[in-house]
C-alpha cells in the first residue's frame, strides 16, 4: 500500500513543467543506461556525432558545436583518445592547439551509440503512436526554439 506522505501533490501533477521535468528524468536514465551498456557516456555520443557531422576541429570548436563545456571537453577527448575512438594532432596553422578527428573505431562506436539512442527513444515513447510521437517532437521543438530565441541560446 502506498504511503500517503510519499505521494506527489495533486496540484503539481497537471503542470506541464512538472511533467516535462519528470519525463526528462526518465529520458536521461534510459539514454544513460543504453550508453553504459556499450561503455560510453552522453558526452562521448555528442562528441563523436559532432565530429562525424562537421569533421575534424579544435577542442574549442567542438565544445561550441556540441554544447560540451571546455573543462569537460578535455576529459572527454582524453577518454576517447585512450580508446582510439578519436585522434589528436597538432593544428598545422596553430601548433598551440590540437585538431581532433574521428577514427574508424570511433565511427563504429558511434553506430553502436546511435542504436542505443534509438532503443531508448523507443522505450521512452512506447505508449505513443507514430503520429503522437511526431506531434510531441514538433511541440517540444517549438517550445525549445521559442525559449532559445528569447534567451539567445544556440540551437
PDB file of C-alpha atoms in Angstrom:
ATOM      1  CA  UNK A   1       0.000   0.000   0.000  1.00  0.00           C
ATOM      2  CA  UNK A   2       1.248   3.450  -0.910  1.00  0.00           C
ATOM      3  CA  UNK A   3       2.254   5.767   1.916  1.00  0.00           C
ATOM      4  CA  UNK A   4       0.170   8.980   1.510  1.00  0.00           C
ATOM      5  CA  UNK A   5       3.126  11.058   2.750  1.00  0.00           C
ATOM      6  CA  UNK A   6       5.135   9.934  -0.326  1.00  0.00           C
ATOM      7  CA  UNK A   7       2.566  10.919  -2.956  1.00  0.00           C
ATOM      8  CA  UNK A   8       3.146  13.840  -5.287  1.00  0.00           C
ATOM      9  CA  UNK A   9       0.827  16.758  -4.525  1.00  0.00           C
ATOM     10  CA  UNK A  10      -2.128  16.667  -6.927  1.00  0.00           C
ATOM     11  CA  UNK A  11      -1.639  20.340  -7.799  1.00  0.00           C
ATOM     12  CA  UNK A  12       1.711  19.578  -9.394  1.00  0.00           C
ATOM     13  CA  UNK A  13       0.712  16.544 -11.424  1.00  0.00           C
ATOM     14  CA  UNK A  14      -1.021  18.508 -14.172  1.00  0.00           C
ATOM     15  CA  UNK A  15       1.649  21.193 -14.568  1.00  0.00           C
ATOM     16  CA  UNK A  16       3.417  20.906 -17.923  1.00  0.00           C
ATOM     17  CA  UNK A  17       6.720  21.992 -16.360  1.00  0.00           C
ATOM     18  CA  UNK A  18       6.498  19.232 -13.744  1.00  0.00           C
ATOM     19  CA  UNK A  19       5.512  16.647 -16.372  1.00  0.00           C
ATOM     20  CA  UNK A  20       8.407  17.693 -18.637  1.00  0.00           C
ATOM     21  CA  UNK A  21      10.888  17.529 -15.751  1.00  0.00           C
ATOM     22  CA  UNK A  22       9.728  14.094 -14.644  1.00  0.00           C
ATOM     23  CA  UNK A  23       9.748  12.743 -18.199  1.00  0.00           C
ATOM     24  CA  UNK A  24      13.190  14.268 -18.817  1.00  0.00           C
ATOM     25  CA  UNK A  25      14.473  12.324 -15.806  1.00  0.00           C
ATOM     26  CA  UNK A  26      13.222   9.078 -17.320  1.00  0.00           C
ATOM     27  CA  UNK A  27      14.656  10.008 -20.722  1.00  0.00           C
ATOM     28  CA  UNK A  28      18.054  10.742 -19.188  1.00  0.00           C
ATOM     29  CA  UNK A  29      18.052   7.449 -17.267  1.00  0.00           C
ATOM     30  CA  UNK A  30      17.104   5.392 -20.322  1.00  0.00           C
ATOM     31  CA  UNK A  31      19.735   7.005 -22.546  1.00  0.00           C
ATOM     32  CA  UNK A  32      22.425   6.753 -19.839  1.00  0.00           C
ATOM     33  CA  UNK A  33      21.646   3.058 -19.325  1.00  0.00           C
ATOM     34  CA  UNK A  34      21.836   2.459 -23.075  1.00  0.00           C
ATOM     35  CA  UNK A  35      25.192   4.196 -23.358  1.00  0.00           C
ATOM     36  CA  UNK A  36      26.517   2.446 -20.279  1.00  0.00           C
ATOM     37  CA  UNK A  37      25.761  -0.919 -21.903  1.00  0.00           C
ATOM     38  CA  UNK A  38      28.436  -0.115 -24.518  1.00  0.00           C
ATOM     39  CA  UNK A  39      30.829   1.568 -22.043  1.00  0.00           C
ATOM     40  CA  UNK A  40      30.039   5.115 -23.050  1.00  0.00           C
ATOM     41  CA  UNK A  41      28.558   8.345 -21.745  1.00  0.00           C
ATOM     42  CA  UNK A  42      26.396  11.051 -23.263  1.00  0.00           C
ATOM     43  CA  UNK A  43      29.409  13.308 -23.867  1.00  0.00           C
ATOM     44  CA  UNK A  44      31.014  10.518 -25.901  1.00  0.00           C
ATOM     45  CA  UNK A  45      27.980  10.364 -28.170  1.00  0.00           C
ATOM     46  CA  UNK A  46      27.773  14.142 -28.528  1.00  0.00           C
ATOM     47  CA  UNK A  47      31.451  14.472 -29.398  1.00  0.00           C
ATOM     48  CA  UNK A  48      31.539  11.556 -31.847  1.00  0.00           C
ATOM     49  CA  UNK A  49      28.348  12.734 -33.567  1.00  0.00           C
ATOM     50  CA  UNK A  50      29.695  16.284 -33.805  1.00  0.00           C
ATOM     51  CA  UNK A  51      32.925  15.043 -35.375  1.00  0.00           C
ATOM     52  CA  UNK A  52      31.029  12.939 -37.875  1.00  0.00           C
ATOM     53  CA  UNK A  53      28.751  15.787 -38.905  1.00  0.00           C
ATOM     54  CA  UNK A  54      31.274  18.643 -39.011  1.00  0.00           C
ATOM     55  CA  UNK A  55      34.610  16.881 -39.422  1.00  0.00           C
ATOM     56  CA  UNK A  56      37.894  17.450 -37.579  1.00  0.00           C
ATOM     57  CA  UNK A  57      38.019  20.505 -35.341  1.00  0.00           C
ATOM     58  CA  UNK A  58      39.757  22.099 -32.387  1.00  0.00           C
ATOM     59  CA  UNK A  59      38.544  21.262 -28.899  1.00  0.00           C
ATOM     60  CA  UNK A  60      37.139  24.791 -28.574  1.00  0.00           C
ATOM     61  CA  UNK A  61      35.124  24.459 -31.797  1.00  0.00           C
ATOM     62  CA  UNK A  62      33.914  21.017 -30.739  1.00  0.00           C
ATOM     63  CA  UNK A  63      32.807  22.438 -27.408  1.00  0.00           C
ATOM     64  CA  UNK A  64      30.779  25.171 -29.094  1.00  0.00           C
ATOM     65  CA  UNK A  65      29.185  22.782 -31.590  1.00  0.00           C
ATOM     66  CA  UNK A  66      28.393  20.009 -29.110  1.00  0.00           C
ATOM     67  CA  UNK A  67      27.482  22.143 -26.100  1.00  0.00           C
ATOM     68  CA  UNK A  68      30.185  20.452 -24.003  1.00  0.00           C
ATOM     69  CA  UNK A  69      31.976  22.889 -21.688  1.00  0.00           C
ATOM     70  CA  UNK A  70      35.698  23.186 -22.390  1.00  0.00           C
ATOM     71  CA  UNK A  71      36.622  21.780 -18.953  1.00  0.00           C
ATOM     72  CA  UNK A  72      34.593  18.639 -19.742  1.00  0.00           C
ATOM     73  CA  UNK A  73      35.799  18.554 -23.347  1.00  0.00           C
ATOM     74  CA  UNK A  74      39.415  17.878 -22.375  1.00  0.00           C
ATOM     75  CA  UNK A  75      38.430  14.874 -20.249  1.00  0.00           C
ATOM     76  CA  UNK A  76      36.065  13.580 -22.933  1.00  0.00           C
ATOM     77  CA  UNK A  77      38.688  13.842 -25.674  1.00  0.00           C
ATOM     78  CA  UNK A  78      41.214  12.119 -23.395  1.00  0.00           C
ATOM     79  CA  UNK A  79      38.800   9.247 -22.711  1.00  0.00           C
ATOM     80  CA  UNK A  80      38.001   8.781 -26.392  1.00  0.00           C
ATOM     81  CA  UNK A  81      41.649   9.115 -27.460  1.00  0.00           C
ATOM     82  CA  UNK A  82      42.674   6.488 -24.886  1.00  0.00           C
ATOM     83  CA  UNK A  83      40.191   4.120 -26.554  1.00  0.00           C
ATOM     84  CA  UNK A  84      41.414   5.139 -30.032  1.00  0.00           C
ATOM     85  CA  UNK A  85      37.984   6.476 -30.986  1.00  0.00           C
ATOM     86  CA  UNK A  86      39.405   9.912 -31.806  1.00  0.00           C
ATOM     87  CA  UNK A  87      42.846  11.174 -32.752  1.00  0.00           C
ATOM     88  CA  UNK A  88      44.535  14.413 -31.745  1.00  0.00           C
ATOM     89  CA  UNK A  89      47.080  16.066 -33.998  1.00  0.00           C
ATOM     90  CA  UNK A  90      48.718  19.494 -33.867  1.00  0.00           C
ATOM     91  CA  UNK A  91      46.855  22.125 -35.858  1.00  0.00           C
ATOM     92  CA  UNK A  92      49.091  22.962 -38.844  1.00  0.00           C
ATOM     93  CA  UNK A  93      48.028  26.632 -38.679  1.00  0.00           C
ATOM     94  CA  UNK A  94      48.489  26.965 -34.882  1.00  0.00           C
ATOM     95  CA  UNK A  95      50.765  24.471 -33.155  1.00  0.00           C
ATOM     96  CA  UNK A  96      49.416  25.536 -29.746  1.00  0.00           C
ATOM     97  CA  UNK A  97      46.143  23.711 -30.319  1.00  0.00           C
ATOM     98  CA  UNK A  98      45.114  20.234 -31.373  1.00  0.00           C
ATOM     99  CA  UNK A  99      42.716  19.141 -34.061  1.00  0.00           C
ATOM    100  CA  UNK A 100      40.532  16.222 -33.051  1.00  0.00           C
ATOM    101  CA  UNK A 101      39.297  13.764 -35.673  1.00  0.00           C
ATOM    102  CA  UNK A 102      37.133  10.661 -35.707  1.00  0.00           C
ATOM    103  CA  UNK A 103      38.753   7.262 -36.257  1.00  0.00           C
ATOM    104  CA  UNK A 104      37.205   4.218 -37.932  1.00  0.00           C
ATOM    105  CA  UNK A 105      36.754   2.699 -34.461  1.00  0.00           C
ATOM    106  CA  UNK A 106      35.054   5.934 -33.397  1.00  0.00           C
ATOM    107  CA  UNK A 107      32.597   5.624 -36.292  1.00  0.00           C
ATOM    108  CA  UNK A 108      31.793   2.048 -35.268  1.00  0.00           C
ATOM    109  CA  UNK A 109      31.248   3.177 -31.666  1.00  0.00           C
ATOM    110  CA  UNK A 110      29.012   5.994 -32.892  1.00  0.00           C
ATOM    111  CA  UNK A 111      26.863   3.434 -34.772  1.00  0.00           C
ATOM    112  CA  UNK A 112      26.516   1.439 -31.516  1.00  0.00           C
ATOM    113  CA  UNK A 113      25.565   4.599 -29.623  1.00  0.00           C
ATOM    114  CA  UNK A 114      23.032   5.596 -32.269  1.00  0.00           C
ATOM    115  CA  UNK A 115      21.450   2.173 -31.914  1.00  0.00           C
ATOM    116  CA  UNK A 116      21.230   2.632 -28.142  1.00  0.00           C
ATOM    117  CA  UNK A 117      19.701   6.099 -28.566  1.00  0.00           C
ATOM    118  CA  UNK A 118      17.065   4.689 -30.927  1.00  0.00           C
ATOM    119  CA  UNK A 119      16.252   1.896 -28.460  1.00  0.00           C
ATOM    120  CA  UNK A 120      15.992   4.443 -25.631  1.00  0.00           C
ATOM    121  CA  UNK A 121      13.636   6.614 -27.687  1.00  0.00           C
ATOM    122  CA  UNK A 122      11.509   3.579 -28.433  1.00  0.00           C
ATOM    123  CA  UNK A 123      11.268   2.661 -24.753  1.00  0.00           C
ATOM    124  CA  UNK A 124      10.580   6.252 -23.669  1.00  0.00           C
ATOM    125  CA  UNK A 125       7.837   6.784 -26.249  1.00  0.00           C
ATOM    126  CA  UNK A 126       6.359   3.277 -26.107  1.00  0.00           C
ATOM    127  CA  UNK A 127       2.819   4.351 -25.151  1.00  0.00           C
ATOM    128  CA  UNK A 128       2.566   6.791 -28.071  1.00  0.00           C
ATOM    129  CA  UNK A 129       1.565   6.086 -31.661  1.00  0.00           C
ATOM    130  CA  UNK A 130       3.836   7.160 -34.517  1.00  0.00           C
ATOM    131  CA  UNK A 131       1.633  10.212 -35.121  1.00  0.00           C
ATOM    132  CA  UNK A 132       1.666  11.143 -31.429  1.00  0.00           C
ATOM    133  CA  UNK A 133       5.471  10.804 -31.325  1.00  0.00           C
ATOM    134  CA  UNK A 134       5.814  13.110 -34.315  1.00  0.00           C
ATOM    135  CA  UNK A 135       3.429  15.646 -32.791  1.00  0.00           C
ATOM    136  CA  UNK A 136       5.195  15.527 -29.414  1.00  0.00           C
ATOM    137  CA  UNK A 137       8.547  16.100 -31.126  1.00  0.00           C
ATOM    138  CA  UNK A 138       7.107  19.030 -33.098  1.00  0.00           C
ATOM    139  CA  UNK A 139       5.644  20.620 -29.960  1.00  0.00           C
ATOM    140  CA  UNK A 140       8.818  20.158 -27.913  1.00  0.00           C
ATOM    141  CA  UNK A 141      10.899  21.565 -30.781  1.00  0.00           C
ATOM    142  CA  UNK A 142       8.618  24.586 -30.965  1.00  0.00           C
ATOM    143  CA  UNK A 143       8.892  25.196 -27.221  1.00  0.00           C
ATOM    144  CA  UNK A 144      12.668  24.825 -27.265  1.00  0.00           C
ATOM    145  CA  UNK A 145      13.044  27.109 -30.279  1.00  0.00           C
ATOM    146  CA  UNK A 146      10.859  29.764 -28.638  1.00  0.00           C
ATOM    147  CA  UNK A 147      12.852  29.773 -25.415  1.00  0.00           C
ATOM    148  CA  UNK A 148      16.209  29.590 -27.195  1.00  0.00           C
ATOM    149  CA  UNK A 149      15.267  32.670 -29.241  1.00  0.00           C
ATOM    150  CA  UNK A 150      14.114  34.515 -26.106  1.00  0.00           C
ATOM    151  CA  UNK A 151      17.325  33.754 -24.224  1.00  0.00           C
ATOM    152  CA  UNK A 152      19.702  33.962 -27.180  1.00  0.00           C
ATOM    153  CA  UNK A 153      20.756  30.345 -26.636  1.00  0.00           C
ATOM    154  CA  UNK A 154      22.312  28.410 -29.508  1.00  0.00           C
ATOM    155  CA  UNK A 155      20.183  25.916 -31.350  1.00  0.00           C
TER     156      UNK A 155
END
